[in-house]
Amino acid sequence: MRRLKEISFQPVIIESLKNYSRELFFKDLMSGIIVGIVALPLAIAFGIASGVTPEKGIITAILAGFLVSAFGGSKVQVSGPTGAFIVIVYGIVEKFGIQGLAIATFMAGVMLILMGVFKIGTIIRFIPYPIIVGFTSGIALTIFTTQIKDLFGLQMAHVPGSFIEKWIAYAGCFDTTSLWALGISILTILIIILTPKISPKIPGSLVAIILLTVVAYFLKNKFGVTGIETIGDRFQIKAQIPEPQGIGLSFDKINLLMSAAFTIAMLGAIESLLSATVADGVTGEKHDSNTELIGQGVANVIVPFFGGIPATGAIARTMTNINNGGKTPVSGIIHAVILLLILLFLGNLSKHIPMACLAGILVIVSYNMSEWRTFRSLLKTTKSDISVLLTTFFLTVIFDLTIAIEVGLILAIIMFVRRVSETSSISVLTDEIKLSDTHFPTAAAENLTIPAGVEVYEIDGPFFFGVANKFDEQMMVIGDKPKARIIRMRKVPFIDSTGLHNLEILIKNSKKEHIKIILSGVNERVRAVLEKSDVAQMIGDENICPSIQVAISRAEELVAKK
């Protein structure tokens, strides 16, 4: 209860509006308009690639863009559907349907809120970089693979789900390639690449969609060209915000979709905090990671009731916001309003957009996500980092993103434990102790002689399950039976239950051998843990000493009595 009372939730927009001016509003307005226009083709492309209708992608961008800006912890973060979710969303829709996706998204939103409430945001940022690059690059390759059919205009009745089966099926259908579709795809890619060189502020994806939609319209309707499939050939566009609907929650469905929801939550948390961190590096601001997770959670709780898909912070749109002068969360809210107006008044025109054009946009998205330069540089690092990188990458591509994230998190924990245990050590001193690094300046040049029959074990680092067994190893090496053992704990910042258990066993075994245990230099935090357990009673308060000098004196007394 005390922890819950300490939680404070204050969206960044509250602080941003305190000194809001007309000049700031004008900057946010212009940036919001541009970001809204940039977000339109991406929202449509992500919606279709995720296995849902295009307007669901736009609805997600509208609601998530508004809610995260209103409740999040970053001033310039722009949220919506992203490429990272395509693979997992497509898999959920294929296996559990739209209702299953809605339930999984809602559950993921609740998880994100809880992550923020219990301040897990700061922990998520410490996930090893090779894991993030591994599954991000894997997602990029998977997105590219899903677009081959529309990229080449292949005539396929069914596209298999798995990565390898997809390429086998593609190989058998390349003779059905539509040159018109392939030409539109190539032109889309070229326009997106070349537009920034002409005008950096004009979104290349929007230019490609406008130009090639007009071209495709005339080719199909005026010249009778076939082989150019458009959005309207597959979907019926609804240019309206749908009424909220129930999502059919039940314990059975919650149990069934828990794993998928956890994957969405973890991926959303990592992507949003990564995007916010990148934004901080450009703006010099500092986002609140826990508030940002709560904002993302609120968005993902509400979006599924309107038929939307999972949303998170989008690096490309966030950077567009920054580069066009966005200063406060108001720009993200304006971007959502612009998307709403486009959906209501121009939504019906989206049915003429060629699928090959959207495929071209997603090819560029997957290329930008691939981080192939970073991937290549990580292959030159340590063997452990390389193995983690490749494991996460291949699990994402060949098997499933859910498995990749779960295994990736396990690998992250193992790597953390290994590295912390490597920095922790237990040494045995039997002759003398150097006092040059103690808290007693007057003893800077002295050495403290260890009496006969006394051993000193010094623990350097956390005393947790990763290093607890090192005691047994050291005792087996020494082999002798002293009359007293001093365990020097001045450099132990914390002790966990496994360390306590190991210490209890050491004390019990020492008692059987008539060896006294003395603790030295125990800090307040560790002492509080010892007093809550049986260790303090087993040793006795008189044998928990504040310094090594006091511990040595105590050991001399005990040895003299024996």
Coordinates of C-alpha atoms in Angstrom, one line a residue:
M1 CA 0.0 0.0 0.0
R2 CA 2.8 2.4 0.8
R3 CA 4.3 1.7 -2.6
L4 CA 1.0 2.6 -4.3
K5 CA 0.7 5.9 -2.3
E6 CA 4.2 6.9 -3.7
I7 CA 3.0 6.5 -7.3
S8 CA 2.5 9.9 -9.0
F9 CA 1.0 10.1 -12.5
Q10 CA 1.2 13.4 -14.2
P11 CA 1.1 13.5 -18.0
V12 CA 3.8 15.7 -19.6
I13 CA 1.1 17.8 -21.3
I14 CA 0.1 19.3 -18.0
E15 CA 3.5 20.8 -17.4
S16 CA 3.8 21.8 -21.1
L17 CA 0.7 23.9 -21.1
K18 CA 1.6 26.0 -18.1
N19 CA 3.7 28.5 -20.1
Y20 CA 2.1 27.8 -23.5
S21 CA 2.2 30.6 -26.0
R22 CA 0.8 31.5 -29.4
E23 CA 4.2 31.0 -30.9
L24 CA 4.4 27.4 -29.5
F25 CA 0.9 26.7 -30.8
F26 CA 1.8 27.8 -34.3
K27 CA 4.8 25.5 -34.3
D28 CA 2.8 22.6 -33.0
L29 CA 0.0 23.3 -35.5
M30 CA 2.3 23.2 -38.5
S31 CA 4.2 20.1 -37.2
G32 CA 0.9 18.3 -36.4
I33 CA -0.5 18.9 -39.9
I34 CA 2.7 17.5 -41.6
V35 CA 2.9 14.5 -39.2
G36 CA -0.8 13.7 -39.8
I37 CA -0.2 13.7 -43.6
V38 CA 2.9 11.6 -43.2
A39 CA 1.1 9.1 -40.9
L40 CA -1.8 8.5 -43.3
P41 CA -0.1 6.2 -45.8
L42 CA 1.8 4.4 -43.1
A43 CA -1.4 3.8 -41.1
I44 CA -3.1 2.4 -44.2
A45 CA -0.1 0.2 -45.0
F46 CA 0.3 -1.1 -41.5
G47 CA -3.4 -1.8 -41.2
I48 CA -3.5 -3.9 -44.4
A49 CA -0.2 -5.7 -43.7
S50 CA -1.5 -6.6 -40.2
G51 CA -4.4 -8.5 -41.7
V52 CA -7.2 -5.9 -41.0
T53 CA -8.9 -3.2 -43.0
P54 CA -7.1 0.1 -43.9
E55 CA -9.4 2.3 -41.9
K56 CA -8.6 0.3 -38.7
G57 CA -5.0 1.4 -39.2
I58 CA -6.2 5.0 -39.5
I59 CA -8.5 4.7 -36.5
T60 CA -5.6 3.4 -34.4
A61 CA -3.4 6.3 -35.4
I62 CA -6.2 8.8 -34.5
L63 CA -7.0 7.3 -31.1
A64 CA -3.5 6.3 -30.0
G65 CA -2.0 9.6 -31.3
F66 CA -4.5 11.6 -29.2
L67 CA -4.4 9.5 -26.1
V68 CA -0.6 9.0 -25.8
S69 CA 0.0 12.7 -26.4
A70 CA -2.6 13.5 -23.7
F71 CA -1.5 11.0 -21.1
G72 CA 2.1 10.0 -22.0
G73 CA 5.4 11.0 -20.6
S74 CA 7.2 12.5 -23.7
K75 CA 6.7 16.0 -25.1
V76 CA 7.2 15.0 -28.8
Q77 CA 6.4 11.3 -29.0
V78 CA 3.9 10.4 -31.8
S79 CA 2.1 7.1 -31.5
G80 CA 0.1 4.8 -33.7
P81 CA 0.4 1.5 -35.5
T82 CA 4.0 0.6 -36.4
G83 CA 5.8 -2.0 -38.5
A84 CA 7.0 -3.8 -35.4
F85 CA 3.5 -5.0 -34.7
I86 CA 2.7 -6.3 -38.2
V87 CA 4.0 -9.8 -37.6
I88 CA 2.4 -10.4 -34.2
V89 CA -0.9 -8.8 -35.2
Y90 CA -1.2 -10.8 -38.4
G91 CA -0.5 -14.0 -36.5
I92 CA -3.1 -13.3 -33.9
V93 CA -5.8 -12.3 -36.5
E94 CA -5.0 -15.5 -38.5
K95 CA -5.3 -17.7 -35.4
F96 CA -7.8 -16.0 -33.1
G97 CA -9.7 -13.6 -35.4
I98 CA -10.4 -9.9 -34.9
Q99 CA -12.0 -10.5 -31.5
G100 CA -8.9 -12.3 -30.3
L101 CA -6.8 -9.4 -31.4
A102 CA -9.1 -7.0 -29.5
I103 CA -8.8 -9.0 -26.3
A104 CA -5.0 -9.4 -26.6
T105 CA -4.6 -5.6 -27.3
F106 CA -6.8 -4.7 -24.2
M107 CA -4.8 -7.1 -22.0
A108 CA -1.5 -5.7 -23.3
G109 CA -2.8 -2.2 -22.5
V110 CA -3.6 -3.3 -18.9
M111 CA -0.1 -4.8 -18.6
L112 CA 1.5 -1.5 -19.9
I113 CA -0.4 0.5 -17.3
L114 CA 0.8 -1.8 -14.6
M115 CA 4.4 -1.6 -15.8
G116 CA 4.1 2.2 -15.5
V117 CA 2.4 2.1 -12.1
F118 CA 5.0 -0.2 -10.6
K119 CA 7.9 1.7 -12.3
I120 CA 9.2 -1.0 -14.6
G121 CA 9.9 1.5 -17.3
T122 CA 13.4 2.2 -16.1
I123 CA 14.1 -1.5 -16.0
I124 CA 12.9 -2.3 -19.6
R125 CA 15.5 0.2 -20.9
F126 CA 18.3 -2.1 -19.7
I127 CA 17.4 -4.9 -22.1
P128 CA 20.6 -5.8 -23.9
Y129 CA 21.0 -4.1 -27.3
P130 CA 21.8 -7.3 -29.2
I131 CA 18.3 -8.6 -28.3
I132 CA 16.6 -5.4 -29.5
V133 CA 18.5 -5.4 -32.8
G134 CA 18.0 -9.1 -33.2
F135 CA 14.2 -9.1 -33.1
T136 CA 13.9 -5.7 -34.9
S137 CA 16.0 -7.0 -37.8
G138 CA 14.0 -10.2 -37.8
I139 CA 10.7 -8.2 -37.9
A140 CA 12.1 -6.2 -40.8
L141 CA 12.9 -9.3 -42.8
T142 CA 9.5 -10.8 -42.0
I143 CA 7.7 -7.6 -43.2
F144 CA 9.7 -7.6 -46.4
T145 CA 8.7 -11.3 -46.9
T146 CA 5.0 -10.6 -46.5
Q147 CA 5.1 -7.9 -49.2
I148 CA 6.5 -10.0 -52.0
K149 CA 3.0 -11.0 -53.4
D150 CA 1.9 -7.3 -53.8
L151 CA 5.3 -6.1 -54.7
F152 CA 5.4 -8.3 -57.8
G153 CA 1.6 -8.6 -58.3
L154 CA 1.7 -12.4 -58.0
Q155 CA -1.4 -14.4 -58.6
M156 CA -1.7 -16.4 -55.4
A157 CA -4.9 -17.8 -53.9
H158 CA -3.3 -18.3 -50.5
V159 CA 0.0 -17.1 -48.9
P160 CA 1.4 -19.6 -46.3
G161 CA 2.0 -18.4 -42.8
S162 CA 5.6 -19.5 -42.1
F163 CA 8.7 -17.8 -43.5
I164 CA 10.2 -20.7 -45.3
E165 CA 6.8 -21.9 -46.8
K166 CA 6.2 -18.3 -48.0
W167 CA 9.4 -18.3 -50.1
I168 CA 8.7 -21.8 -51.5
A169 CA 5.2 -20.6 -52.6
Y170 CA 6.6 -17.4 -54.1
A171 CA 9.2 -19.4 -56.0
G172 CA 6.4 -21.3 -57.7
C173 CA 4.4 -18.2 -58.7
F174 CA 7.0 -15.8 -60.0
D175 CA 5.9 -16.6 -63.6
T176 CA 2.6 -14.8 -62.7
T177 CA 4.4 -11.5 -62.0
S178 CA 2.5 -8.4 -63.2
L179 CA 4.9 -6.0 -64.8
W180 CA 2.5 -3.1 -64.1
A181 CA 2.4 -3.9 -60.4
L182 CA 6.2 -4.4 -60.3
G183 CA 6.7 -1.0 -62.1
I184 CA 4.5 0.8 -59.6
S185 CA 6.4 -0.8 -56.7
I186 CA 9.7 0.2 -58.1
L187 CA 8.5 3.8 -58.8
T188 CA 7.2 4.0 -55.2
I189 CA 10.6 3.0 -53.8
L190 CA 12.4 5.5 -56.1
I191 CA 10.0 8.4 -55.2
I192 CA 10.5 7.8 -51.5
I193 CA 14.3 7.7 -51.9
L194 CA 14.5 10.7 -54.1
T195 CA 11.9 13.1 -52.6
P196 CA 14.0 14.0 -49.5
K197 CA 16.8 15.1 -51.8
I198 CA 14.5 17.5 -53.5
S199 CA 12.6 18.7 -50.5
P200 CA 13.4 17.1 -47.0
K201 CA 10.1 18.3 -45.5
I202 CA 7.8 16.6 -48.1
P203 CA 7.0 13.0 -47.2
G204 CA 8.0 10.8 -50.1
S205 CA 5.4 8.1 -49.2
L206 CA 2.6 10.7 -49.6
V207 CA 4.0 11.9 -52.9
A208 CA 4.2 8.3 -54.2
I209 CA 0.7 7.5 -53.1
I210 CA -0.8 10.6 -54.7
L211 CA 1.1 10.3 -58.0
L212 CA 0.8 6.5 -58.5
T213 CA -2.9 6.4 -57.4
V214 CA -3.7 8.9 -60.2
V215 CA -1.6 6.9 -62.6
A216 CA -3.2 3.6 -61.6
Y217 CA -6.7 5.1 -61.8
F218 CA -6.2 6.2 -65.4
L219 CA -4.5 3.0 -66.4
K220 CA -7.3 0.9 -65.1
N221 CA -10.3 3.0 -65.9
K222 CA -9.2 4.8 -69.1
F223 CA -6.9 2.3 -70.8
G224 CA -8.3 -0.9 -69.4
V225 CA -5.0 -2.2 -68.0
T226 CA -5.3 -5.3 -65.8
G227 CA -3.0 -6.6 -63.1
I228 CA -3.1 -3.5 -60.9
E229 CA -4.9 -4.4 -57.7
T230 CA -6.1 -1.5 -55.5
I231 CA -7.3 -1.3 -51.9
G232 CA -10.9 -1.1 -53.2
D233 CA -10.5 -4.5 -54.9
R234 CA -9.9 -6.2 -51.5
F235 CA -11.6 -3.9 -48.9
Q236 CA -14.7 -1.8 -48.4
I237 CA -13.6 1.5 -46.9
K238 CA -15.7 3.0 -44.1
A239 CA -15.0 6.7 -43.8
Q240 CA -16.2 7.0 -40.3
I241 CA -15.3 6.5 -36.6
P242 CA -17.1 3.3 -35.6
E243 CA -19.2 3.1 -32.5
P244 CA -17.6 1.4 -29.5
Q245 CA -18.2 -2.3 -29.3
G246 CA -17.7 -4.9 -26.6
I247 CA -14.7 -7.2 -27.0
G248 CA -16.1 -10.4 -25.4
L249 CA -13.8 -10.9 -22.5
S250 CA -13.9 -14.2 -20.7
F251 CA -11.4 -16.2 -18.5
D252 CA -11.0 -18.8 -21.2
K253 CA -10.0 -16.2 -23.8
I254 CA -7.8 -14.4 -21.4
N255 CA -6.0 -17.6 -20.6
L256 CA -5.6 -18.4 -24.3
L257 CA -4.3 -15.0 -25.3
M258 CA -2.1 -14.3 -22.3
S259 CA 1.1 -15.1 -24.2
A260 CA 0.2 -13.0 -27.2
A261 CA -0.8 -10.1 -24.9
F262 CA 2.5 -10.2 -23.1
T263 CA 4.3 -10.1 -26.4
I264 CA 2.4 -7.0 -27.5
A265 CA 3.0 -5.3 -24.1
M266 CA 6.7 -6.0 -24.1
L267 CA 7.2 -5.0 -27.8
G268 CA 5.1 -1.9 -27.2
A269 CA 7.1 -1.0 -24.1
I270 CA 10.4 -1.5 -25.8
E271 CA 9.5 0.4 -29.0
S272 CA 7.9 3.3 -27.2
L273 CA 10.7 3.8 -24.8
L274 CA 13.3 3.4 -27.5
S275 CA 11.5 6.0 -29.6
A276 CA 11.2 8.4 -26.6
T277 CA 14.9 7.9 -25.9
V278 CA 15.9 8.7 -29.5
A279 CA 13.7 11.9 -29.2
D280 CA 15.4 12.9 -26.0
G281 CA 18.8 12.6 -27.7
V282 CA 17.7 15.1 -30.4
T283 CA 15.7 17.6 -28.3
G284 CA 17.7 17.5 -25.1
E285 CA 14.6 16.8 -23.1
K286 CA 14.0 14.0 -20.6
H287 CA 10.9 11.8 -20.9
D288 CA 9.2 10.1 -18.0
S289 CA 9.4 6.4 -19.0
N290 CA 6.8 5.2 -16.5
T291 CA 4.2 7.9 -17.4
E292 CA 4.9 7.1 -21.1
L293 CA 4.1 3.4 -20.4
I294 CA 0.8 4.4 -18.7
G295 CA -0.1 6.6 -21.7
Q296 CA 0.6 3.8 -24.1
G297 CA -1.4 1.4 -21.9
V298 CA -4.4 3.8 -21.8
A299 CA -4.3 3.9 -25.6
N300 CA -4.2 0.2 -26.0
V301 CA -7.0 -0.3 -23.5
I302 CA -9.3 2.0 -25.4
V303 CA -8.4 1.4 -29.1
P304 CA -9.7 -2.2 -29.3
F305 CA -13.3 -1.1 -28.4
F306 CA -13.2 0.9 -31.7
G307 CA -11.8 -2.0 -33.8
G308 CA -8.2 -0.7 -33.7
I309 CA -4.9 -2.6 -33.5
P310 CA -2.0 -2.3 -31.1
A311 CA -0.1 1.0 -31.0
T312 CA 3.2 2.3 -29.8
G313 CA 5.6 5.1 -30.2
A314 CA 6.7 5.5 -33.8
I315 CA 10.3 6.7 -34.4
A316 CA 9.7 7.9 -37.9
R317 CA 6.7 10.0 -37.0
T318 CA 8.3 11.3 -33.8
M319 CA 11.4 12.4 -35.7
T320 CA 9.1 14.1 -38.3
N321 CA 7.4 15.9 -35.5
I322 CA 10.7 17.1 -34.1
N323 CA 12.2 18.1 -37.4
N324 CA 9.1 20.2 -38.3
G325 CA 9.1 22.2 -35.0
G326 CA 6.9 20.2 -32.7
K327 CA 7.6 21.3 -29.1
T328 CA 4.8 19.9 -26.9
P329 CA 2.2 17.1 -26.9
V330 CA -0.2 19.4 -28.6
S331 CA 1.4 18.6 -32.0
G332 CA 0.6 14.9 -31.5
I333 CA -3.0 15.8 -30.7
I334 CA -3.2 18.0 -33.8
H335 CA -1.8 15.1 -35.9
A336 CA -4.7 12.9 -34.6
V337 CA -7.3 15.6 -35.5
I338 CA -5.8 15.9 -39.1
L339 CA -6.0 12.2 -39.6
L340 CA -9.7 12.2 -38.4
L341 CA -10.6 14.9 -40.9
I342 CA -8.8 13.0 -43.7
L343 CA -10.7 9.8 -42.8
L344 CA -14.1 11.6 -42.7
F345 CA -13.8 13.7 -45.8
L346 CA -11.2 11.9 -48.0
G347 CA -11.4 8.3 -46.8
N348 CA -13.4 7.0 -49.8
L349 CA -10.6 8.1 -52.1
S350 CA -8.2 5.6 -50.5
K351 CA -9.9 2.7 -52.3
H352 CA -8.0 3.8 -55.5
I353 CA -4.5 3.3 -53.9
P354 CA -2.6 0.5 -55.6
M355 CA -1.6 -2.4 -53.3
A356 CA 1.8 -2.4 -55.1
C357 CA 2.4 1.2 -53.9
L358 CA 1.7 0.2 -50.3
A359 CA 4.1 -2.8 -50.8
G360 CA 6.8 -0.4 -51.9
I361 CA 6.2 1.8 -48.8
L362 CA 6.6 -1.2 -46.6
V363 CA 9.7 -2.3 -48.3
I364 CA 11.3 1.0 -47.4
V365 CA 9.9 0.6 -43.8
S366 CA 11.5 -2.8 -43.5
Y367 CA 14.8 -1.5 -44.9
N368 CA 14.9 1.3 -42.3
M369 CA 13.9 -1.2 -39.5
S370 CA 16.6 -3.7 -40.5
E371 CA 19.5 -1.8 -39.0
W372 CA 21.8 -3.9 -41.1
R373 CA 24.8 -1.7 -40.4
T374 CA 24.3 -2.1 -36.6
F375 CA 23.6 -5.8 -37.2
R376 CA 26.9 -6.2 -39.1
S377 CA 28.9 -4.3 -36.4
L378 CA 27.5 -6.4 -33.6
L379 CA 28.8 -9.5 -35.5
K380 CA 32.3 -8.2 -34.7
T381 CA 31.7 -8.1 -30.9
T382 CA 31.9 -10.8 -28.2
K383 CA 30.7 -14.4 -28.8
S384 CA 28.0 -14.1 -26.2
D385 CA 26.5 -11.0 -27.9
I386 CA 26.7 -12.6 -31.3
S387 CA 25.0 -15.7 -30.1
V388 CA 22.2 -13.7 -28.5
L389 CA 21.8 -11.5 -31.6
L390 CA 21.6 -14.5 -34.0
T391 CA 19.3 -16.5 -31.7
T392 CA 16.8 -13.7 -31.3
F393 CA 17.0 -12.9 -35.1
F394 CA 16.4 -16.5 -36.3
L395 CA 13.7 -17.2 -33.7
T396 CA 11.8 -14.1 -34.9
V397 CA 12.2 -15.0 -38.6
I398 CA 11.7 -18.8 -38.6
F399 CA 9.4 -19.4 -35.7
D400 CA 7.5 -16.6 -34.0
L401 CA 7.9 -13.2 -32.5
T402 CA 6.3 -14.4 -29.2
I403 CA 8.9 -17.1 -28.8
A404 CA 11.7 -14.6 -29.8
I405 CA 10.7 -12.1 -27.1
E406 CA 10.3 -14.7 -24.4
V407 CA 13.6 -16.3 -25.2
G408 CA 15.2 -12.9 -25.6
L409 CA 14.1 -11.9 -22.1
I410 CA 15.4 -15.1 -20.7
L411 CA 18.7 -14.5 -22.4
A412 CA 18.7 -10.9 -21.1
I413 CA 18.3 -12.2 -17.5
I414 CA 21.0 -14.9 -18.0
M415 CA 23.4 -12.3 -19.4
F416 CA 22.7 -9.9 -16.5
V417 CA 23.2 -12.6 -13.9
R418 CA 26.4 -13.8 -15.6
R419 CA 27.9 -10.3 -15.8
V420 CA 27.0 -9.3 -12.3
S421 CA 28.4 -12.6 -11.0
E422 CA 31.6 -12.0 -12.9
T423 CA 31.9 -8.6 -11.1
S424 CA 31.3 -10.3 -7.7
S425 CA 34.0 -12.2 -6.0
I426 CA 34.8 -14.0 -2.7
S427 CA 38.4 -14.0 -1.6
V428 CA 40.0 -15.7 1.4
L429 CA 42.6 -13.9 3.6
T430 CA 44.7 -15.8 6.1
D431 CA 47.7 -13.6 6.9
E432 CA 47.0 -9.9 6.9
I433 CA 44.5 -7.3 5.7
K434 CA 45.5 -4.0 4.0
L435 CA 43.7 -1.1 5.5
S436 CA 44.6 1.5 2.9
D437 CA 41.0 1.4 1.5
T438 CA 39.1 1.3 4.7
H439 CA 37.1 4.1 6.3
F440 CA 39.9 4.8 8.8
P441 CA 42.3 7.5 7.4
T442 CA 44.7 7.1 10.3
A443 CA 45.3 3.5 9.4
A444 CA 46.0 4.3 5.7
A445 CA 49.6 2.9 5.8
E446 CA 48.9 0.0 8.2
N447 CA 48.2 -3.7 7.7
L448 CA 46.1 -5.7 10.1
T449 CA 47.5 -9.1 11.1
I450 CA 45.0 -11.9 11.1
P451 CA 45.4 -14.0 14.3
A452 CA 46.1 -17.7 14.1
G453 CA 43.0 -19.9 13.8
V454 CA 41.1 -17.1 12.0
E455 CA 40.0 -16.9 8.3
V456 CA 38.6 -13.8 6.6
Y457 CA 36.3 -14.2 3.7
E458 CA 35.8 -10.9 1.8
I459 CA 32.7 -10.6 -0.5
D460 CA 33.1 -8.0 -3.2
G461 CA 29.8 -7.3 -4.9
P462 CA 26.1 -8.3 -4.5
F463 CA 25.6 -11.5 -2.5
F464 CA 22.9 -13.2 -4.6
F465 CA 22.1 -16.5 -6.2
G466 CA 24.7 -16.0 -8.9
V467 CA 27.6 -16.0 -6.5
A468 CA 26.3 -17.7 -3.4
N469 CA 27.9 -21.1 -4.3
K470 CA 31.3 -19.5 -4.5
F471 CA 31.5 -19.8 -0.7
D472 CA 31.5 -23.6 -1.0
E473 CA 34.1 -23.5 -3.8
Q474 CA 36.5 -21.3 -1.6
M475 CA 36.1 -23.5 1.5
M476 CA 36.8 -26.6 -0.5
V477 CA 40.0 -25.0 -1.8
I478 CA 41.2 -24.0 1.7
G479 CA 40.3 -27.3 3.3
D480 CA 41.5 -26.2 6.8
K481 CA 39.2 -25.8 9.8
P482 CA 39.8 -22.5 11.6
K483 CA 38.4 -21.6 15.0
A484 CA 36.7 -18.5 13.7
R485 CA 35.5 -17.2 10.3
I486 CA 35.1 -13.5 9.6
I487 CA 32.9 -12.7 6.6
R488 CA 33.7 -9.2 5.5
M489 CA 30.7 -7.6 3.8
R490 CA 31.6 -3.9 3.5
K491 CA 31.3 -4.1 -0.3
V492 CA 28.0 -6.0 -0.3
P493 CA 25.2 -3.6 -1.5
F494 CA 22.4 -6.2 -1.1
I495 CA 21.7 -9.9 -0.3
D496 CA 18.9 -12.0 -1.7
S497 CA 17.1 -15.0 -0.3
T498 CA 19.6 -17.5 -2.0
G499 CA 22.5 -15.6 -0.4
L500 CA 20.7 -15.7 3.0
H501 CA 20.0 -19.5 2.6
N502 CA 23.7 -20.1 1.7
L503 CA 24.8 -18.0 4.7
E504 CA 22.5 -20.0 7.0
I505 CA 23.9 -23.3 5.8
L506 CA 27.4 -22.0 6.3
I507 CA 26.5 -21.0 9.9
K508 CA 24.9 -24.4 10.7
N509 CA 27.8 -26.3 9.3
S510 CA 30.3 -24.1 11.1
K511 CA 28.5 -24.7 14.4
K512 CA 28.7 -28.5 13.9
E513 CA 32.5 -28.0 13.5
H514 CA 32.6 -25.6 16.4
I515 CA 33.7 -22.7 14.2
K516 CA 32.4 -19.2 15.2
I517 CA 31.0 -16.9 12.4
I518 CA 31.6 -13.2 12.6
L519 CA 30.2 -10.6 10.1
S520 CA 32.1 -7.4 9.4
G521 CA 31.1 -4.1 7.8
V522 CA 27.4 -4.9 7.2
N523 CA 25.6 -1.9 5.8
E524 CA 22.1 -0.9 7.2
R525 CA 20.2 -2.3 4.2
V526 CA 21.8 -5.7 4.5
R527 CA 21.6 -5.7 8.3
A528 CA 17.9 -5.1 8.0
V529 CA 17.5 -8.2 5.8
L530 CA 19.6 -10.3 8.2
E531 CA 17.5 -9.2 11.2
K532 CA 14.2 -10.1 9.4
S533 CA 15.7 -13.6 8.8
D534 CA 17.1 -16.1 11.3
V535 CA 20.7 -15.2 10.5
A536 CA 21.1 -12.4 13.0
Q537 CA 19.8 -14.7 15.8
M538 CA 21.9 -17.6 14.7
I539 CA 25.1 -15.5 14.8
G540 CA 24.2 -13.1 17.7
D541 CA 24.3 -9.3 17.6
E542 CA 27.7 -9.3 19.3
N543 CA 29.1 -11.1 16.3
I544 CA 27.8 -8.5 13.7
C545 CA 30.6 -6.0 13.8
P546 CA 30.7 -2.5 12.2
S547 CA 34.4 -2.7 11.0
I548 CA 37.1 -5.3 10.4
Q549 CA 39.1 -4.0 13.4
V550 CA 36.2 -4.8 15.7
A551 CA 35.7 -8.1 14.0
I552 CA 39.3 -9.1 14.5
S553 CA 39.2 -8.2 18.1
R554 CA 36.1 -10.3 18.6
A555 CA 37.7 -13.2 16.8
E556 CA 40.7 -13.0 19.1
E557 CA 38.4 -13.2 22.2
L558 CA 36.6 -16.3 20.8
V559 CA 39.9 -18.0 19.9
A560 CA 41.4 -17.2 23.3
K561 CA 38.3 -18.8 25.1
K562 CA 38.8 -21.9 23.0

